[in-house]
Coordinates of C-alpha atoms in Angstrom, one line a residue:
M29 CA 0.2 -0.3 -0.1
K30 CA 3.0 2.1 0.3
S31 CA 2.3 5.6 0.3
I32 CA -0.9 5.4 -1.4
L33 CA -3.6 5.8 1.4
F34 CA -1.8 8.8 2.4
L35 CA -1.6 10.4 -0.9
I36 CA -5.5 9.6 -1.1
L37 CA -6.7 10.5 2.4
F38 CA -3.6 13.6 3.1
F39 CA -3.7 15.6 0.5
T40 CA -7.3 15.1 -0.3
N41 CA -8.0 16.7 3.3
L42 CA -5.7 18.6 4.1
Y43 CA -5.2 20.1 0.9
S44 CA -8.2 20.2 -1.9
N45 CA -12.0 21.9 -1.7
N46 CA -14.3 19.2 -3.6
F47 CA -12.0 17.7 -6.1
G48 CA -14.5 17.3 -9.3
Y49 CA -16.5 20.2 -8.8
F50 CA -15.9 21.9 -12.4
I51 CA -13.1 20.6 -13.3
K52 CA -12.5 17.1 -14.3
D53 CA -8.8 15.1 -15.0
Y54 CA -7.5 12.4 -17.3
I55 CA -3.8 11.2 -18.0
S56 CA -2.4 9.3 -20.8
E57 CA 0.9 7.6 -21.8
D58 CA 0.3 7.9 -25.6
N59 CA -1.4 11.4 -25.7
I60 CA -4.3 10.1 -27.5
N61 CA -6.1 7.9 -24.5
F62 CA -6.7 9.3 -22.2
R63 CA -8.3 7.8 -18.9
E64 CA -9.6 9.5 -15.7
L65 CA -6.5 10.0 -13.0
K66 CA -6.9 8.1 -10.4
Y67 CA -3.8 8.1 -7.8
E68 CA -4.4 4.5 -7.0
D69 CA -3.6 3.5 -10.3
Y70 CA -0.7 5.6 -10.5
G71 CA 0.8 6.1 -7.1
N72 CA 3.8 3.1 -7.7
L73 CA 3.3 3.2 -11.8
I74 CA 6.9 3.9 -13.4
L75 CA 6.5 5.7 -16.2
D76 CA 9.1 8.0 -18.6
E77 CA 6.2 10.7 -20.1
F78 CA 2.6 10.9 -19.4
T79 CA 0.0 13.7 -20.1
I80 CA -2.1 15.1 -18.3
K81 CA -5.8 16.7 -19.3
F82 CA -8.1 19.3 -17.3
E83 CA -11.6 19.5 -18.4
L84 CA -13.3 22.8 -17.1
D85 CA -17.2 22.7 -16.8
F86 CA -18.0 26.5 -17.7
E87 CA -21.7 26.4 -16.2
K88 CA -20.5 25.2 -13.0
L89 CA -17.6 27.8 -12.9
E90 CA -19.7 30.4 -13.8
N91 CA -18.7 33.8 -13.5
K92 CA -16.1 32.9 -10.4
T93 CA -12.8 32.7 -10.6
Y94 CA -10.3 29.6 -9.3
Y95 CA -6.6 29.3 -9.3
L96 CA -5.4 25.5 -10.2
T97 CA -1.9 25.2 -8.3
I98 CA 0.3 22.0 -9.6
V99 CA 2.7 20.5 -7.7
S100 CA 5.1 18.4 -10.6
D101 CA 8.8 17.8 -11.6
K102 CA 8.7 21.3 -13.5
D103 CA 12.0 20.9 -15.1
S104 CA 10.5 18.3 -17.2
L105 CA 7.0 19.4 -18.3
I106 CA 8.0 19.8 -22.1
Y107 CA 4.7 21.2 -22.8
T108 CA 1.5 23.0 -21.9
N109 CA -0.9 25.1 -23.9
I110 CA -1.6 27.6 -21.2
K111 CA 0.0 30.1 -19.4
Y112 CA 1.0 29.9 -15.5
E113 CA 2.9 31.9 -13.2
I114 CA 5.3 30.0 -10.5
I115 CA 4.6 30.9 -6.7
N116 CA 6.3 29.1 -3.9
N117 CA 7.6 26.5 -6.6
I118 CA 4.0 25.6 -7.5
I119 CA 2.7 25.7 -10.8
V120 CA -0.6 28.8 -10.5
V121 CA -3.2 28.6 -13.6
K122 CA -6.4 31.0 -12.7
L123 CA -9.2 29.5 -13.8
D124 CA -12.6 32.0 -15.5
K125 CA -14.7 31.7 -18.2
F126 CA -11.7 32.8 -20.0
Q127 CA -9.7 30.6 -19.8
E128 CA -9.2 27.7 -22.3
K129 CA -11.9 24.7 -21.8
E130 CA -9.3 21.7 -22.5
I131 CA -5.8 22.4 -20.3
F132 CA -2.9 20.0 -20.8
F133 CA 0.4 19.4 -19.3
K134 CA 2.8 16.8 -20.9
Y135 CA 6.1 15.8 -18.5
K136 CA 8.8 13.8 -20.3
Y137 CA 11.5 12.3 -17.8
D138 CA 14.6 11.2 -18.3
S139 CA 14.6 7.9 -17.2
K140 CA 11.5 6.3 -16.0
K141 CA 10.1 7.0 -12.4
I142 CA 6.7 7.1 -10.6
A143 CA 4.7 9.9 -12.0
Q144 CA 5.3 13.3 -9.9
F145 CA 1.9 15.1 -10.5
R146 CA -0.6 16.0 -7.8
W147 CA -3.2 19.4 -8.1
N148 CA -5.7 21.5 -6.1
Y149 CA -7.9 24.4 -7.0
I150 CA -8.0 27.2 -4.4
N151 CA -10.5 30.1 -4.6
S152 CA -9.4 34.0 -5.3
F153 CA -9.4 34.9 -1.7
E154 CA -6.7 32.5 -0.7
Y155 CA -4.8 33.3 -3.6
K156 CA -4.7 36.4 -2.8
Y157 CA -4.0 36.6 0.8
F158 CA -2.1 33.0 1.6
L159 CA -0.8 31.4 -1.1
K160 CA 1.4 34.1 -1.8
Y161 CA 2.1 35.0 1.5
E162 CA 2.4 31.4 3.0
G163 CA 5.8 31.3 4.3
I164 CA 4.4 34.5 7.4
L165 CA 1.9 32.0 7.8
Y166 CA 4.3 29.4 8.5
G167 CA 6.9 31.1 10.2
V168 CA 4.6 32.9 12.9
A169 CA 2.5 29.4 13.8
Y170 CA 6.3 27.5 14.2
G171 CA 7.0 30.4 16.3
I172 CA 3.9 30.1 19.1
I173 CA 3.9 26.7 18.9
F174 CA 7.5 26.7 19.9
C175 CA 8.2 28.8 22.6
A176 CA 5.1 27.1 24.2
F177 CA 6.8 23.5 23.3
L178 CA 10.2 25.7 24.7
Y179 CA 8.2 27.7 27.6
Y180 CA 6.5 25.0 29.3
L181 CA 9.6 22.6 29.0
I182 CA 11.2 24.9 31.5
I183 CA 9.1 25.2 33.9
F184 CA 8.3 21.2 33.9
F185 CA 12.6 21.3 35.0
S186 CA 11.3 24.0 37.5
T187 CA 8.3 22.5 39.0
R188 CA 8.6 18.9 38.0
M189 CA 5.0 18.4 37.2
K190 CA 3.7 15.9 34.5
C191 CA 1.0 18.4 33.2
F192 CA 4.1 20.3 32.0
L193 CA 6.0 18.4 30.3
Y194 CA 2.7 16.2 28.4
Y195 CA 2.2 19.8 27.0
S196 CA 5.4 20.5 26.0
L197 CA 5.5 17.2 24.3
M198 CA 2.7 17.8 22.5
Q199 CA 3.3 21.0 21.1
L200 CA 6.8 19.5 19.5
F201 CA 5.2 17.4 17.6
V202 CA 2.3 19.6 16.6
L203 CA 5.3 21.3 15.6
L204 CA 7.0 18.4 13.6
S205 CA 3.7 17.6 12.2
L206 CA 2.3 21.4 11.0
V207 CA 5.9 21.0 9.6
G208 CA 6.1 17.8 7.9
F209 CA 2.9 18.9 6.4
M210 CA 4.0 22.0 4.9
Y211 CA 7.4 19.8 3.4
F212 CA 5.1 17.4 1.7
S213 CA 3.2 19.7 0.3
Y214 CA 5.6 20.6 -2.2
H215 CA 5.9 18.0 -2.7
S216 CA 4.0 15.6 -5.1
Y217 CA 5.6 12.0 -4.7
L218 CA 6.0 10.9 -0.3
S219 CA 8.0 8.4 0.1
S220 CA 6.8 5.7 2.8
I221 CA 10.0 6.7 5.3
Y222 CA 8.9 9.6 5.1
Q223 CA 5.0 9.6 5.5
A224 CA 5.8 7.1 8.5
L225 CA 8.2 10.4 9.9
V226 CA 5.1 12.4 10.0
D227 CA 2.4 9.5 10.9
T228 CA 4.8 9.3 14.1
A229 CA 5.1 12.9 15.1
E230 CA 1.2 13.1 14.2
T231 CA 0.4 10.1 16.5
L232 CA 3.0 11.5 19.3
S233 CA 0.7 14.5 19.2
F234 CA -2.5 12.6 19.7
L235 CA -1.2 10.9 22.5
F236 CA 0.4 13.1 24.6
T237 CA -2.8 15.5 24.3
L238 CA -4.5 13.0 26.1
L239 CA -1.9 12.8 28.6
F240 CA -1.5 16.2 29.1
A241 CA -6.1 16.0 29.3
Q242 CA -5.9 13.2 32.6
A243 CA -2.9 14.9 34.3
I244 CA -4.7 18.8 34.0
L245 CA -8.0 17.2 34.6
K246 CA -7.1 14.8 37.3
T247 CA -9.1 12.3 35.3
K248 CA -8.1 9.7 37.9
E249 CA -8.8 10.9 40.5
K250 CA -11.6 13.3 40.1
M251 CA -13.3 11.2 37.2
P252 CA -12.5 7.3 36.9
A253 CA -14.9 6.2 34.0
I254 CA -13.3 8.8 31.8
H255 CA -10.3 8.3 32.7
I256 CA -10.3 4.6 31.4
F257 CA -12.1 5.7 28.4
I258 CA -9.0 8.1 27.7
N259 CA -6.7 5.2 28.9
I260 CA -8.4 3.0 26.1
F261 CA -7.3 5.5 23.1
I262 CA -4.0 6.1 25.0
L263 CA -3.7 2.2 24.2
L264 CA -4.5 3.1 20.4
N265 CA -2.0 5.6 19.7
I266 CA 0.2 2.9 21.7
L267 CA -0.5 -0.2 18.8
D268 CA -0.3 2.8 16.0
L269 CA 3.0 3.9 16.4
I270 CA 4.1 0.1 16.6
A271 CA 1.7 0.1 13.0
I272 CA 3.6 2.4 11.6
F273 CA 6.7 1.1 12.4
I274 CA 6.2 -2.0 10.4
Y275 CA 3.9 -1.1 7.5
K276 CA 5.1 2.5 7.4
Y277 CA 1.9 4.2 7.6
S278 CA -0.8 4.8 10.3
I279 CA -3.5 2.6 10.6
L280 CA -5.5 4.1 13.2
Y281 CA -6.6 7.6 11.2
I282 CA -6.9 5.7 8.5
Y283 CA -10.3 5.1 10.3
V284 CA -10.3 7.6 12.8
P285 CA -10.9 11.5 12.2
F286 CA -8.3 13.7 13.3
Y287 CA -10.5 15.8 14.8
I288 CA -11.5 12.4 17.3
G289 CA -7.8 13.1 19.2
F290 CA -9.2 16.6 20.2
L291 CA -13.0 15.9 20.7
I292 CA -12.3 12.8 23.4
P293 CA -10.4 15.8 25.6
T294 CA -12.8 18.2 25.0
I295 CA -15.9 15.8 26.2
A296 CA -13.8 15.7 29.2
G297 CA -13.3 18.9 29.7
A298 CA -16.8 19.5 29.1
I299 CA -17.4 16.8 32.0
A300 CA -14.8 18.5 34.4
V301 CA -16.6 22.3 34.0
I302 CA -20.5 20.5 34.6
K303 CA -18.7 18.6 37.8
G304 CA -17.4 22.4 38.8
D305 CA -13.3 22.5 38.0
K306 CA -13.8 25.8 36.7
N307 CA -10.1 25.6 35.8
A308 CA -11.3 22.9 32.8
L309 CA -12.9 25.7 31.0
V310 CA -10.0 27.1 29.2
Y311 CA -8.7 23.8 28.4
T312 CA -12.0 22.8 27.2
I313 CA -12.1 25.7 25.0
G314 CA -8.4 25.0 23.6
W315 CA -9.5 21.8 22.7
L316 CA -12.7 22.7 20.9
V317 CA -11.3 25.6 18.7
V318 CA -8.4 23.0 17.4
C319 CA -11.6 20.6 16.8
I320 CA -13.4 22.6 15.3
F321 CA -10.8 23.6 13.0
I322 CA -9.4 19.9 11.8
Y323 CA -13.2 19.2 11.6
A324 CA -13.8 22.4 8.9
A325 CA -10.5 21.2 7.3
E326 CA -11.7 17.4 6.8
H327 CA -14.9 18.4 5.5
Y328 CA -14.5 21.8 3.3
L329 CA -16.1 23.9 5.7
I330 CA -14.1 26.9 5.5
P331 CA -13.4 28.8 2.0
I332 CA -9.4 27.7 2.5
S333 CA -7.0 24.9 2.1
G334 CA -6.7 22.5 4.8
I335 CA -3.2 23.0 5.5
Y336 CA -3.8 26.4 6.3
T337 CA -6.6 25.5 8.3
V338 CA -4.7 23.6 10.8
H339 CA -1.8 26.3 10.6
I340 CA -4.3 28.9 12.3
G341 CA -5.8 26.3 14.6
A342 CA -2.7 24.9 15.9
P343 CA -1.1 28.6 17.7
L344 CA -4.7 29.3 18.2
E345 CA -4.8 26.6 20.3
S346 CA -1.4 26.9 21.9
L347 CA -2.2 30.6 22.3
I348 CA -5.3 29.8 24.9
F349 CA -3.3 27.1 26.5
S350 CA -0.2 28.9 27.2
F351 CA -2.7 31.6 28.9
A352 CA -4.8 28.8 30.8
L353 CA -1.5 27.2 31.8
G354 CA 0.2 30.9 32.6
Y355 CA -2.5 31.3 34.9
M356 CA -2.8 28.0 36.6
L357 CA 1.4 28.8 36.8
K358 CA 0.1 32.1 38.7
I359 CA -2.0 30.5 41.2
L360 CA 0.9 27.5 42.2
V361 CA 2.8 30.8 43.0
K362 CA 0.0 31.9 44.9
E363 CA -0.6 29.0 47.1
K364 CA 3.5 28.3 47.3
N365 CA 3.4 32.0 48.6
E366 CA 0.7 31.4 50.6
K367 CA 1.9 28.1 52.3
E368 CA 5.2 30.2 53.0
K369 CA 2.9 32.9 54.6
L370 CA 1.6 29.7 56.7
L371 CA 5.2 28.0 57.7
I372 CA 6.6 31.6 58.7
H373 CA 3.2 32.1 60.9
Q374 CA 4.0 28.6 62.4
S375 CA 7.3 29.1 62.8
K376 CA 7.0 32.6 64.9
L377 CA 4.2 30.8 66.6
A378 CA 6.3 27.9 67.4
S379 CA 9.0 30.2 68.8
M380 CA 6.6 31.9 70.6
G381 CA 5.6 29.0 72.7
E382 CA 9.1 28.2 73.3
M383 CA 9.6 31.4 74.4
I384 CA 6.8 31.0 77.1
N385 CA 7.8 27.5 78.2
N386 CA 11.2 29.0 79.2
I387 CA 9.9 32.0 80.8
A388 CA 7.2 29.3 82.6
H389 CA 10.4 27.8 83.5
Q390 CA 12.4 30.5 85.1
W391 CA 9.3 31.6 86.5
R392 CA 8.7 28.7 88.2
Q393 CA 11.9 28.2 90.4
P394 CA 11.3 32.2 92.7
L395 CA 7.6 31.4 92.4
T396 CA 8.5 28.1 94.1
H397 CA 11.0 29.8 97.0
L398 CA 8.2 32.4 97.6
G399 CA 5.8 29.9 98.3
F400 CA 8.7 28.1 100.6
I401 CA 8.5 31.4 102.8
N402 CA 5.2 31.7 103.1
M403 CA 5.3 28.5 104.9
N404 CA 8.0 29.3 106.9
F405 CA 5.1 32.1 107.6
Q406 CA 2.8 30.0 108.7
L407 CA 4.7 27.3 110.9
A408 CA 6.7 31.3 112.4
L409 CA 3.5 31.8 113.1
E410 CA 1.8 29.0 115.0
D411 CA 4.9 28.4 116.3
K412 CA 4.7 31.9 117.7
K413 CA 8.7 32.9 117.5
I414 CA 8.6 35.3 114.7
D415 CA 10.1 38.8 115.5
I416 CA 11.3 41.8 113.7
K417 CA 15.0 40.5 112.6
Y418 CA 13.3 37.4 110.6
L419 CA 10.5 39.3 109.7
N420 CA 12.4 41.4 107.9
E421 CA 15.0 38.8 106.4
K422 CA 12.2 37.0 104.9
I423 CA 11.0 40.5 103.0
K424 CA 14.0 41.0 102.0
E425 CA 14.6 37.6 100.6
S426 CA 11.1 37.3 99.1
N427 CA 11.9 41.0 97.3
S428 CA 14.6 39.4 96.0
Q429 CA 12.7 37.0 94.3
L430 CA 10.4 39.4 93.2
D431 CA 13.1 41.4 91.5
F432 CA 14.2 38.3 89.5
M433 CA 11.4 37.5 88.5
S434 CA 10.7 41.5 87.3

């Protein structure tokens, strides 16, 4: 199966907008007989030349303007019947009612190899505001995600809290996944080893997302049933990593939509909020945002390519989580300061108690002495042996004790 499934699922999901809407594609190996282009037929077919033909349906196109984007070996392009421009190493052709009804691209290789050709169409808005400036979008997205990864990795080493480690690793593998998506968007053919690397990063990002959700929501103590449910998906991701090692592509996410990886923690967060955990609200919003963006990318609900959609959603989630974790860190610092104040107060009370014990110990001896003086007075009165000299001695003795106590 090699990279065929990945080409079909990944590039049609993350880099398309409803293929076949107003354009049909055909391929010919002899430049005469054309048949419908199917990636599953040409994913591993070795060719030395071929021709791609596009047919436009002007009734469906109406008065709208789109742009055909083609990723191929441009140096092997020997003929085309239309004008095109090169943007970010991609062939771009304007599609409107003035375009040719049939568009041809003929390629010829120096030696036989796998046919390298992949196409998509985008709208005018995406052409004007995204395609030409996608480098800025990618740079900003990667910068935000990398800063989140590095910042919370440092915090983990300071606090040793697992939730910060899981979040940091989640950001790292999200970053690697996005870089892989971006890199392969400029290539028409994906080797099995590269596919395995991207799938591994992708699966690990979902794995650490689930681990982070467990740690931050404290599901083991507060929601045992949800904890077990998340553990099942964690196990599935671990098994998927083993499958990637063996088959060189993800099996789990062929059958499970990508947005499910964020829908599960979203549900867990919503349950935590219902149970009274107000801090879980921000995390729930963050997971929900990413879930919506990925769902929209997979189902073409946003009029821009999926690769741009996820490059907007992922850093937005990083920003939301960074604010949430920053607030959590502020609470931890506040709790730590309160504990320190309590310890200082307890220390003061302990010192005061020790001081009072010392004072009491110092007072017991003179008090005992005064008690003996009073007892001697009582005995002297009973024996009628008291005189002025004896009285003065005892008074002097008691005053001495009072001075000491004072």
